[in-house]
Short mmCIF file of C-alpha atoms and ligand atoms in Angstrom, two decimals:
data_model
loop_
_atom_site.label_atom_id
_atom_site.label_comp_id
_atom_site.label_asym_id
_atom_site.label_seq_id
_atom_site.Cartn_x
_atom_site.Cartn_y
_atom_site.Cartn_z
CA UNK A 119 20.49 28.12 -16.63
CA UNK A 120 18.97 25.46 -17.90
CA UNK A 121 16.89 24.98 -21.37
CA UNK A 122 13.88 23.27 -21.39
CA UNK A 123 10.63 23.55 -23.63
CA UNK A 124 7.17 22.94 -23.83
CA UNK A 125 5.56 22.98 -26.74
CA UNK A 126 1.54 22.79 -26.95
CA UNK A 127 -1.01 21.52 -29.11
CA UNK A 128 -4.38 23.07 -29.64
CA UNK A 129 -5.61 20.51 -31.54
CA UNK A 130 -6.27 18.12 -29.09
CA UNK A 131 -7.93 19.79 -26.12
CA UNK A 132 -8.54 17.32 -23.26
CA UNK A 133 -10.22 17.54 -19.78
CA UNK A 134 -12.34 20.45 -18.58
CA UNK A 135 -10.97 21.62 -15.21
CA UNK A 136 -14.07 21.13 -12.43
CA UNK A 137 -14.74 24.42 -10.77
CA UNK A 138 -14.61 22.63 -7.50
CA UNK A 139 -11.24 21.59 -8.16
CA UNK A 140 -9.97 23.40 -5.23
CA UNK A 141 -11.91 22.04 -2.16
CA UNK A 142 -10.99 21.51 1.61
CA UNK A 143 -11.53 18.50 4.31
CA UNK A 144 -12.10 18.85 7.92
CA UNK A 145 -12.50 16.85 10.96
CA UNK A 146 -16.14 16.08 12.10
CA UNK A 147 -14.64 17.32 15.65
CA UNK A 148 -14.14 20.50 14.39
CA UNK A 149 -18.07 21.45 14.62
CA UNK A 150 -17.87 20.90 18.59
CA UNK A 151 -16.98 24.58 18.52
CA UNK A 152 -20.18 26.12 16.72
CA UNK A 153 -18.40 29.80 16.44
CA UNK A 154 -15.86 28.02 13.86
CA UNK A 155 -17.58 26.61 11.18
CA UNK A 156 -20.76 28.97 11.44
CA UNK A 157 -21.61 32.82 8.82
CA UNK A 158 -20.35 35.29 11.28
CA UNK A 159 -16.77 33.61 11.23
CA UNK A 160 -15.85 36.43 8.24
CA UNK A 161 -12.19 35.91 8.12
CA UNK A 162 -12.63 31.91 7.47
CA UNK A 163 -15.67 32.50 5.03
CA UNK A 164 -13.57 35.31 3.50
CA UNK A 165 -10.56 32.49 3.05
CA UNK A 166 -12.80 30.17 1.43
CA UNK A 167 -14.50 32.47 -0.87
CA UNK A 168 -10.95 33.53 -1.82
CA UNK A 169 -9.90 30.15 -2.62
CA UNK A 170 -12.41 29.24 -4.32
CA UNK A 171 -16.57 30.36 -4.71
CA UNK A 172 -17.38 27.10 -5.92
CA UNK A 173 -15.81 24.58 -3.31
CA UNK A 174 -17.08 21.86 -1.80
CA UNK A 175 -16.39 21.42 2.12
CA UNK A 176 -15.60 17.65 3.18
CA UNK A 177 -16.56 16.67 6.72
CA UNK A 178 -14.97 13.55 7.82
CA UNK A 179 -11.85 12.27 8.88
CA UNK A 180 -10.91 10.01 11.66
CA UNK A 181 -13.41 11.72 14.07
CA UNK A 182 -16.58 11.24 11.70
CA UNK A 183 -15.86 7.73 12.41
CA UNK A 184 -15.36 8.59 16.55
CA UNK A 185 -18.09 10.66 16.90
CA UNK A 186 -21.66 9.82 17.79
CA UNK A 187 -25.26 12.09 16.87
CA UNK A 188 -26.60 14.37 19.95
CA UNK A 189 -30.10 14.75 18.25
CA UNK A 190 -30.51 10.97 17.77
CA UNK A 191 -33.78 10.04 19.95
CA UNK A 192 -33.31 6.27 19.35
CA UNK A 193 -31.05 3.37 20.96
CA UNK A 194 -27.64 4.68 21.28
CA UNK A 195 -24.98 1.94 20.11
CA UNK A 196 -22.55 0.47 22.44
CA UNK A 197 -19.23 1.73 21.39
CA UNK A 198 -16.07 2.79 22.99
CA UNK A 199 -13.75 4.59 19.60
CA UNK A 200 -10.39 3.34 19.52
CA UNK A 201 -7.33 4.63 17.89
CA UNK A 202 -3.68 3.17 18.28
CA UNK A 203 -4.46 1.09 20.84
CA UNK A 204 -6.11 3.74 22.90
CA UNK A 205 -9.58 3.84 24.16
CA UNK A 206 -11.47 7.11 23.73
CA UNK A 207 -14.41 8.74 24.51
CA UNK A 208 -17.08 9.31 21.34
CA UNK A 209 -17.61 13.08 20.71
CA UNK A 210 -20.92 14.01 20.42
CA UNK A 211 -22.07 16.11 17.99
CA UNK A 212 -24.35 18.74 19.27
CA UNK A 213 -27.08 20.17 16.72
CA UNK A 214 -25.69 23.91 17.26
CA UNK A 215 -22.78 22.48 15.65
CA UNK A 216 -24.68 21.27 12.35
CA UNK A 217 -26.76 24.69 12.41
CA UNK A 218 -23.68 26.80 12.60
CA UNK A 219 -22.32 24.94 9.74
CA UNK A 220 -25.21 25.42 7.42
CA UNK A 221 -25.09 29.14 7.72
CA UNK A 222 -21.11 28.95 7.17
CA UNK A 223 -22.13 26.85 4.20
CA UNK A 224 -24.45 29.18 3.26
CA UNK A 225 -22.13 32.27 3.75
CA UNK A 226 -19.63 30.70 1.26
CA UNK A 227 -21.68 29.13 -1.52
CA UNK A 228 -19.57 25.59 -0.85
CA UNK A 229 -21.19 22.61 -1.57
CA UNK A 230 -21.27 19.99 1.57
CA UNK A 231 -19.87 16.56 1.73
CA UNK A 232 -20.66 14.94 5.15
CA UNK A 233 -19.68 11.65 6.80
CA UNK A 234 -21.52 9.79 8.94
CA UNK A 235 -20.08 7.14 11.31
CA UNK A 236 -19.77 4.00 10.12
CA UNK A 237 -17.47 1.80 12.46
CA UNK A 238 -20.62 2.15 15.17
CA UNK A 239 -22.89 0.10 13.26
CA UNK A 240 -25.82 2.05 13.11
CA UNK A 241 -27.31 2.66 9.70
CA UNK A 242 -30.58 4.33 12.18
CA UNK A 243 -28.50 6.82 13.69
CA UNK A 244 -25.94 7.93 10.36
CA UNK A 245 -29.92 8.47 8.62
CA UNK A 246 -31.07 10.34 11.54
CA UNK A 247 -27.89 12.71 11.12
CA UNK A 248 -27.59 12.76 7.52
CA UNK A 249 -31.77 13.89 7.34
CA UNK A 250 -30.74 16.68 9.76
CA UNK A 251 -28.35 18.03 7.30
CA UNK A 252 -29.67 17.82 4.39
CA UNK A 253 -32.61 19.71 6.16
CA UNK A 254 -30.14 22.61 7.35
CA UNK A 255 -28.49 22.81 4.06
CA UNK A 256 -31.01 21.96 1.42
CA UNK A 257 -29.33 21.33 -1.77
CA UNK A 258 -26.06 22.94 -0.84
CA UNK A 259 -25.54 19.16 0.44
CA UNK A 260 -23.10 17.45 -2.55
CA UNK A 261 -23.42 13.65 -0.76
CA UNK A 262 -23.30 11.96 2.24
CA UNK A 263 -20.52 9.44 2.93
CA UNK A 264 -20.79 6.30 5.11
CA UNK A 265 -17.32 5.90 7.07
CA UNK A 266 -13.52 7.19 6.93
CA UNK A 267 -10.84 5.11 5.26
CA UNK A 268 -13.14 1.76 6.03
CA UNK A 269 -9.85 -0.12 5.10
CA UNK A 270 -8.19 0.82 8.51
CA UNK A 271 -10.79 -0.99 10.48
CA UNK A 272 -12.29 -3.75 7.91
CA UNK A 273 -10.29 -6.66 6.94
CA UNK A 274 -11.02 -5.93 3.18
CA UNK A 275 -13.60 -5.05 0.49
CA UNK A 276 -16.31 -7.67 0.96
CA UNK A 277 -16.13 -6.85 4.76
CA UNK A 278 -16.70 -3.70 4.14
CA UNK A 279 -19.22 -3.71 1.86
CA UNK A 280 -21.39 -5.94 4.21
CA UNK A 281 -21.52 -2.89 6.83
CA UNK A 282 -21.65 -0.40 4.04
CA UNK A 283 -24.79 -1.65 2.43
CA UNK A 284 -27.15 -1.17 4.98
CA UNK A 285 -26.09 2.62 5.50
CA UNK A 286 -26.44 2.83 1.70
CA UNK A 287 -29.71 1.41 1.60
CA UNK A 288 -31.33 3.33 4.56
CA UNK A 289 -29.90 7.01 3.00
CA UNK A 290 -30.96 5.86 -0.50
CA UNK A 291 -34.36 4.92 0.34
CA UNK A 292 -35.18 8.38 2.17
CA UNK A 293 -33.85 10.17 -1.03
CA UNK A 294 -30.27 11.08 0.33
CA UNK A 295 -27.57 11.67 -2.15
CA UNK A 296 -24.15 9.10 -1.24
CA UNK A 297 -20.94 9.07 -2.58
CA UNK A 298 -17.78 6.94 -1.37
CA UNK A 299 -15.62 4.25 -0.89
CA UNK A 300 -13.37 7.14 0.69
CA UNK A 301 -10.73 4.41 1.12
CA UNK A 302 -7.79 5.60 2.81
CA UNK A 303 -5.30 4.70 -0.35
CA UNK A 304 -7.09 1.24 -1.56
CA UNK A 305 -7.75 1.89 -5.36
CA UNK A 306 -9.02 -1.70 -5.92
CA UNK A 307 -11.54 -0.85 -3.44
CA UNK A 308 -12.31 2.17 -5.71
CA UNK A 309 -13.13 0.09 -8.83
CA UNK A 310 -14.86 -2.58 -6.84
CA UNK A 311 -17.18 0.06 -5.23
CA UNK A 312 -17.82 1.61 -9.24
CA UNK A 313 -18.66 -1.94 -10.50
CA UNK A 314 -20.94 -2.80 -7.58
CA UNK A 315 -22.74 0.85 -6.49
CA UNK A 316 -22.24 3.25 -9.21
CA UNK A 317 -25.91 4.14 -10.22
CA UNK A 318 -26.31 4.93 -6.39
CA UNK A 319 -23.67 7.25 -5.94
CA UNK A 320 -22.88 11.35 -7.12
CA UNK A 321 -19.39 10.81 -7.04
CA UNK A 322 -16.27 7.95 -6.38
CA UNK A 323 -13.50 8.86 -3.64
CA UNK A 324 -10.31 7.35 -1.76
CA UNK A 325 -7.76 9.56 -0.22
CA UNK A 326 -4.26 10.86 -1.11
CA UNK A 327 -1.04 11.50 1.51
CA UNK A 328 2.38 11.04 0.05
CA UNK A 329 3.90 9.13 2.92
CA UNK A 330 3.68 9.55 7.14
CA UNK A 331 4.74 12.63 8.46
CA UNK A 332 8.08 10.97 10.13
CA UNK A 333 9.34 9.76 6.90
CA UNK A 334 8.56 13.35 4.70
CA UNK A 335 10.87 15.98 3.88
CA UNK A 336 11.14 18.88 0.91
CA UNK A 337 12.95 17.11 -1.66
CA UNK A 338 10.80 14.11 -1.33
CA UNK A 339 7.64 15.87 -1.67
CA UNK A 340 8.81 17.55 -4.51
CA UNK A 341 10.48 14.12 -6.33
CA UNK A 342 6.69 13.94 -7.16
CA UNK A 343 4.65 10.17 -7.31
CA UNK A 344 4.54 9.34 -10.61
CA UNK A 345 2.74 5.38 -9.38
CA UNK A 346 -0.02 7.19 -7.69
CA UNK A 347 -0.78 8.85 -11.39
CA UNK A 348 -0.99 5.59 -12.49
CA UNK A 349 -3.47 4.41 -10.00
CA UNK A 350 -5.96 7.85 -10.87
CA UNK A 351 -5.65 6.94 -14.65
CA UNK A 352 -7.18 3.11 -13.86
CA UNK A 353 -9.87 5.10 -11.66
CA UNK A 354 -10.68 7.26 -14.26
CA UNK A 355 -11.02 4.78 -16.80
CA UNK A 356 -13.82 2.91 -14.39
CA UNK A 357 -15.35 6.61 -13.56
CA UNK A 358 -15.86 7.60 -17.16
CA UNK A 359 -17.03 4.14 -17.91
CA UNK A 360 -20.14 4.86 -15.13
CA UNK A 361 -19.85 8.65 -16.04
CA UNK A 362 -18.93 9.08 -12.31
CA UNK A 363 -16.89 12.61 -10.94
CA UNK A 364 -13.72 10.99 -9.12
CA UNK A 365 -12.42 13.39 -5.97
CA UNK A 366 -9.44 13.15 -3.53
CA UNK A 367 -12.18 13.75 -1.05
CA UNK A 368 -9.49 13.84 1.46
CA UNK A 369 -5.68 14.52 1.16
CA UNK A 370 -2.80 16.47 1.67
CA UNK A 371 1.30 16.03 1.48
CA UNK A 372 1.94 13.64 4.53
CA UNK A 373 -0.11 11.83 6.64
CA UNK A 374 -0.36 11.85 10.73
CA UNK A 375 -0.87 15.57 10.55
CA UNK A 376 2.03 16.98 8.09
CA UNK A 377 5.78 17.20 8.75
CA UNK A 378 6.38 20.96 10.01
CA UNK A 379 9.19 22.15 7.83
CA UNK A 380 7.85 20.61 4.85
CA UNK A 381 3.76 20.62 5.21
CA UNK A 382 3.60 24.30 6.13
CA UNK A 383 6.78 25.59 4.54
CA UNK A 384 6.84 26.74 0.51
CA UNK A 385 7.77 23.52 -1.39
CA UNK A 386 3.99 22.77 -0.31
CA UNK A 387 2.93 25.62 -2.41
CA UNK A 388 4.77 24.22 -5.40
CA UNK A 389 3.74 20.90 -4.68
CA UNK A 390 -0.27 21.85 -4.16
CA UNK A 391 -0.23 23.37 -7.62
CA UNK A 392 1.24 20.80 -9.23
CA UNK A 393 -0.67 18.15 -7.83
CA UNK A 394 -3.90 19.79 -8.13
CA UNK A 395 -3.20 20.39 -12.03
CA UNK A 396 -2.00 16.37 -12.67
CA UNK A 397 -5.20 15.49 -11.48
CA UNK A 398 -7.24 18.05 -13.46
CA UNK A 399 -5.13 17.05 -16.29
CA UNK A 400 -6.30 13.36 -15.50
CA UNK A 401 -10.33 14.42 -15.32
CA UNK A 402 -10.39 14.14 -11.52
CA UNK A 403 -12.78 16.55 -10.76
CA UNK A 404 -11.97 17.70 -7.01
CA UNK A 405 -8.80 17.87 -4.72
CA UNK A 406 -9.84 18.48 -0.91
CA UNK A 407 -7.17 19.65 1.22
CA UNK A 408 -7.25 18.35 4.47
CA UNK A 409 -6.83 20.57 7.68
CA UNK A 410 -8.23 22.77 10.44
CA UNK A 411 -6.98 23.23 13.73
CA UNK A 412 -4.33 21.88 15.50
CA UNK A 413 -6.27 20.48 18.23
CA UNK A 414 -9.08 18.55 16.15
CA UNK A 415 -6.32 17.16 13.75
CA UNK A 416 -4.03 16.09 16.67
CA UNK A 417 -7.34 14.50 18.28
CA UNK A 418 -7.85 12.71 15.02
CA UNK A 419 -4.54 10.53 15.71
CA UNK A 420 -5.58 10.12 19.46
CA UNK A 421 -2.81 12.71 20.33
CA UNK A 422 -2.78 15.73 23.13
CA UNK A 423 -2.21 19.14 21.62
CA UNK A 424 -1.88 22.30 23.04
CA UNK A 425 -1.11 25.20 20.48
CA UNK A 426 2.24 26.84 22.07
CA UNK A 427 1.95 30.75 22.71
CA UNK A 428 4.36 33.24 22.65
CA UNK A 429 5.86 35.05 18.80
CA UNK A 430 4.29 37.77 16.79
CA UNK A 431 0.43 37.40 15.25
CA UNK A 432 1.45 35.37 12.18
CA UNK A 433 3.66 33.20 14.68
CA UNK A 434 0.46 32.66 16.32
CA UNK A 435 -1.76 32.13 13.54
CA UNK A 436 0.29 29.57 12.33
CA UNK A 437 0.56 27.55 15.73
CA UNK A 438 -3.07 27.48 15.65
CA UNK A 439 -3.43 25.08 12.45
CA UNK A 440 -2.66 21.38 11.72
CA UNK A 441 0.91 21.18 10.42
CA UNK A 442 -0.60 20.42 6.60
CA UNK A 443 -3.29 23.09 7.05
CA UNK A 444 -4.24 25.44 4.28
CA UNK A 445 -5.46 28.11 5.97
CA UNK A 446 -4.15 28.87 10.03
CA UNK A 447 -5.46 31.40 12.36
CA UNK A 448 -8.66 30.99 14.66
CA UNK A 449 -11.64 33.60 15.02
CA UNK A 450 -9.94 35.33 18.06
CA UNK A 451 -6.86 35.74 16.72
CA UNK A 452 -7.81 36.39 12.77
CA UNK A 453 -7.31 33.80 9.69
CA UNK A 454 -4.25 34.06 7.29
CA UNK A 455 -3.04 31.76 4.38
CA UNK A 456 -0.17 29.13 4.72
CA UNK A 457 2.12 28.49 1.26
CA UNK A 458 -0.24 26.03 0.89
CA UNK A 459 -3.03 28.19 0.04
CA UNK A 460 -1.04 30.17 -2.55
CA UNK A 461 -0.38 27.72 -4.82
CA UNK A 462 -3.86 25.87 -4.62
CA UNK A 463 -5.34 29.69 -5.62
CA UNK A 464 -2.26 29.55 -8.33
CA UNK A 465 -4.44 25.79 -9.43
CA UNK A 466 -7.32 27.28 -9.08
CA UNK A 467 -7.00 29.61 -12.06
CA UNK A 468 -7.39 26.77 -14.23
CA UNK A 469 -11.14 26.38 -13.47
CA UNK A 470 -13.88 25.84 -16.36
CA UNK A 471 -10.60 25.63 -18.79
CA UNK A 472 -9.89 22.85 -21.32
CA UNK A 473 -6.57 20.92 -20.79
CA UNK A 474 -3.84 21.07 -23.37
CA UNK A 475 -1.99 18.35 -24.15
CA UNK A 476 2.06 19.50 -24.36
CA UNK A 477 5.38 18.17 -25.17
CA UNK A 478 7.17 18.71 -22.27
CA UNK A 479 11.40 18.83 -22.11
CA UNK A 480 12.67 19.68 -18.95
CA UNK A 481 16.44 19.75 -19.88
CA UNK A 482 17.32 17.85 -16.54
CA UNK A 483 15.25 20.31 -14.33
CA UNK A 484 12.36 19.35 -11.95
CA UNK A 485 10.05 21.01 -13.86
CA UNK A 486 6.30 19.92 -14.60
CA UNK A 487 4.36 22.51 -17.13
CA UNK A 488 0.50 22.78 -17.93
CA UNK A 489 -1.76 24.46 -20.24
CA UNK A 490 -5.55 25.12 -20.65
CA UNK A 491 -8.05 26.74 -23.00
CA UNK A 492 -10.24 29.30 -21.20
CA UNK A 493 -12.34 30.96 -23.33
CA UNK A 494 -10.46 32.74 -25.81
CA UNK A 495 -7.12 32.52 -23.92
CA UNK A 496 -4.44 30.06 -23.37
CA UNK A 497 -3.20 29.63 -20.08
CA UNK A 498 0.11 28.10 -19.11
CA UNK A 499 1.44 27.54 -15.71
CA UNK A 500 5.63 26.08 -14.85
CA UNK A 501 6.32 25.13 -11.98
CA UNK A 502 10.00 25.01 -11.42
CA UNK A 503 10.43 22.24 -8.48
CA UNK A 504 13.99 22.41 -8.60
CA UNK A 505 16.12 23.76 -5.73
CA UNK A 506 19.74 24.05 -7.67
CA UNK A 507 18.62 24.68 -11.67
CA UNK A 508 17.10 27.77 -12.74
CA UNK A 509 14.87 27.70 -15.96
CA UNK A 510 14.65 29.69 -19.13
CA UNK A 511 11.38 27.58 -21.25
CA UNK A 512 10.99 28.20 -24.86
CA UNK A 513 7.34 27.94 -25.34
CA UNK A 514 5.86 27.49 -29.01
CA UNK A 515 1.99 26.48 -30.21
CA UNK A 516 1.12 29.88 -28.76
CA UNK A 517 -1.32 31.87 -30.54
CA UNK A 518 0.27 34.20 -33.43
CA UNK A 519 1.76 37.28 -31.49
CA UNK A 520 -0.23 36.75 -28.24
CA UNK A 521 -0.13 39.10 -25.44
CA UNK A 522 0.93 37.07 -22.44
CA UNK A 523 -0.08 38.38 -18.33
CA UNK A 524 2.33 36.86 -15.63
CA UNK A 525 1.72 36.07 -12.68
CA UNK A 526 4.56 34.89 -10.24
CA UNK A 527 4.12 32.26 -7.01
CA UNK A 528 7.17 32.81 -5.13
CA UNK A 529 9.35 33.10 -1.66
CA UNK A 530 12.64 33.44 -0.93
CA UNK A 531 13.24 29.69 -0.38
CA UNK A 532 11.80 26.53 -0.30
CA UNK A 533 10.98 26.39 3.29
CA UNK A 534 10.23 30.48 3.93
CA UNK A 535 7.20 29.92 6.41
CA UNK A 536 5.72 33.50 5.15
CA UNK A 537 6.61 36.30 2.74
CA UNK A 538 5.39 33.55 0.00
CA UNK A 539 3.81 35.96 -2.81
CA UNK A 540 1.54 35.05 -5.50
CA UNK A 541 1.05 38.49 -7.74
CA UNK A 542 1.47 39.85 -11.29
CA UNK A 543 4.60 39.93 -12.72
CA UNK A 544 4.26 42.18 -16.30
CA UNK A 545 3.76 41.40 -19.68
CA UNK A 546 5.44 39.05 -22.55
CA UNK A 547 4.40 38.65 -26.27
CA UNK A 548 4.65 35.59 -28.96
CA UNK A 549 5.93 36.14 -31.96
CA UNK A 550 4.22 35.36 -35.14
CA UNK A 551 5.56 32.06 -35.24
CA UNK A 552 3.72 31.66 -31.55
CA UNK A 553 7.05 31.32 -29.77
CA UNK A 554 7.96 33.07 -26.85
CA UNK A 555 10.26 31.94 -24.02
CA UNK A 556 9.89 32.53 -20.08
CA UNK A 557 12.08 32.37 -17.22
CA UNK A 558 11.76 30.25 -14.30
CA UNK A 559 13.86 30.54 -11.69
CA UNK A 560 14.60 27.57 -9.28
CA UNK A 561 11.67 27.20 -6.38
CA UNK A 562 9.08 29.02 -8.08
CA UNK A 563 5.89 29.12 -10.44
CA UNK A 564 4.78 31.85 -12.92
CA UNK A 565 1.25 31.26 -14.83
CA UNK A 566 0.83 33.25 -18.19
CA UNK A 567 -2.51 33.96 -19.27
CA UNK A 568 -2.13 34.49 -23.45
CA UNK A 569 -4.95 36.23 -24.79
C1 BDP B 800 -6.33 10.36 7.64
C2 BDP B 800 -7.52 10.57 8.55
C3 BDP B 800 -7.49 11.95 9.21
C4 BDP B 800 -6.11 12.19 9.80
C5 BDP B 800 -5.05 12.07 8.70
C6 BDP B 800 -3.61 12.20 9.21
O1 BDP B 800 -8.71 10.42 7.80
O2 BDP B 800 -8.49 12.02 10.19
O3 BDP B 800 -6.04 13.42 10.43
O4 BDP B 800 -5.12 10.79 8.15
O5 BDP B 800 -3.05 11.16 9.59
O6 BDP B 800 -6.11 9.01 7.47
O7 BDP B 800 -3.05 13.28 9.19
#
């Protein structure tokens, strides 16, 4: 068993946690079925409103970029999409799709972030869309944003910001809320887009993935990425400076549509949580999961994919999603969470609460720790990340004799596909020194809510 500590201070609170923090990203492509994203799709606006009621729903990805506006009456582009070296067809987005959305929009209370296409050159056409949906969603609609992960297809920032500015300056003029860069992982480009655009914009962006699928694996995810950290904190210093919300407006654990065995497996849960609670610690105010469907993910890449059939209903479920996916299932079949989900809900309890600053000791475990003022309570959340080392913490800085709830995120291992719980877990007290000390076994989380 191994001793580690964490002692809080109350005098110092920091960040307040953004009740969006918990937010989602999907493929564009995804609204070419309008029975997905659309109010009478219960069991997906029952999963969001579960995660979170005040989430904000990214559309974008690779396909935002691929895809070209059905309602658009004037002079279509010339443009043939490419992705590794493939030629594709555009998708066209039919306006069924963009109603449907608005009622599923509607149906959950998210707020909308939409992309428009950028790489096709038409500032005419990404207004044309981006007027349709602010008119279908009213002020539901967060920001628009003008091309996905620019840095993948321009040869750097000044490029970019040549093609960007004429987008910007046709949505701006008819009133349109923007936010952006969206880079893919280009923080300069970040800072560079603050300097230059930040009275413009709601909100900054780039993206987050730990590493390509092929190179992933449990123990990596959960080694953590301390140098990403680094890069947030010089963000946030230019996003305060403009009083600018930062979000991961896209992300997830690996990129080129999650490692199965890892992505979709219960070190994700641990690793959501934790994740989603260093950035809250660090101000940012949203972390959007990407995912979605197998299919619109795997088109993304410029890959074939054919969900295999066969196994019990969770079986699937699960075949249905992207490997990194949140949530799996489709509307025949029902919606159900992945690990994922559980520990981004675990996150998620944070919301409206004041970060604590802490003295954290691990005693040699993998163990990252976190506490909040919310309201009149003091919540604390461990997350023990380590698959060998079990963890007894000796909390102190409590409040005198404090009542403390539990609440346990667990499975039976690291990569259990199901079975992963998230539920109370009984009560523990402080003494009147405001000590108290918690166990933690290996490959799980517990949250204590002091009150
Ligand atoms: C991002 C793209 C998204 C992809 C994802 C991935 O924006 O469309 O699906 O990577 O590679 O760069 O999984």
């Amino acid at each position: 068993m191994t001793q580690a500590s964490f002692a809080l201070d109350m005098t110092r609170p920091g960040r307040r946690v953004d009740p969006s923090l918990a937010s989602l990203s999907y493929e564009t492509l995804e609204l070419s079925d309008p029975t997905f994203f659309a109010a009478d799709n219960h069991g997906l606006v029952r999963m969001f409103r579960e995660m979170n009621p005040h989430g904000v729903l990214r559309i974008g990805g690779n396909t935002s970029d691929d895809t070209v506006w059905g309602g658009y009456k004037g002079k279509m582009p010339t443009y043939v999409p490419r992705r590794h070296g493939k030629l594709l067809q555009p998708h066209v987005l039919k306006p069924e799709g963009l109603q449907a959305l608005a009622g599923f929009v509607r149906a959950t209370g998210w707020k909308l972030v939409f992309g428009v296409n950028l790489r096709i050159g038409s500032p005419e056409m990404a207004l044309d869309l981006a007027q349709t949906v602010q008119k279908l969603v009213g002020d539901q609609l967060l920001a628009i944003q003008i091309g996905n992960e620019a840095n993948n297809y321009e040869p750097d920032y000044a490029a970019f910001d040549a093609v960007w500015t004429p987008y910007a300056k046709a949505l701006r003029a008819a009133g349109l809320p923007i936010a952006g860069p969206d880079t893919g992982a280009n923080t300069d480009w970040v800072i560079e887009y603050a300097r230059r655009h930040a009275k413009d914009n709601v909100f900054l962006s780039r993206h987050y993935y730990r590493e390509a699928a092929e190179n992933g694996s449990i123990p990596d995810l959960l080694a953590g990425d301390p140098g990403f950290f680094g890069e947030v904190e010089q963000i946030m210093q230019v996003a305060d400076q403009y009083g600018l919300p930062f979000r991961i407006s896209e992300g997830n654990s690996y990129y080129n549509g999650g490692r199965d065995g890892t992505s979709n497996v219960f070190a994700s849960a641990l690793w959501g949580a934790d994740f989603m609670l260093a950035l809250a610690h660090r101000g940012v105010a949203g972390m959007h999961f990407h995912g979605g469907t197998l299919l619109s993910v795997e088109t993304s890449l410029g890959r074939m994919a054919k969900a295999p059939a066969g196994g019990d209903i969770v079986a699937q479920r699960d075949a249905q999603a992207s490997r990194y996916s949140a949530i799996a299932g489709s509307r025949e079949l029902g919606f159900q969470p992945r690990p994922l989900f559980h520990g981004i809900a675990l996150a998620q309890r944070f919301a409206g609460a004041r970060m604590l600053p802490g003295q954290l000791d691990t005693g040699g475990a993998n163990l990252a720790a976190y506490a909040a003022k919310q309201g009149d309570a003091v919540l604390v959340t461990l997350i023990n990340k380590d698959a060998q080392r079990d963890a007894s913490v000796a909390l102190s800085g409590l409040p005198h004799g404090a009542k403390g709830e539990l609440m346990r995120l667990r499975a039976l291992a690291l990569d259990s596909r199901r079975d992963v719980s998230f539920a109370a877990d009984g009560h523990v007290s402080a003494d009147a020194r405001g000590t108290s000390r918690i166990a933690v076994p290996k490959a799980s989380a517990v949250r204590v809510r002091w009150a």
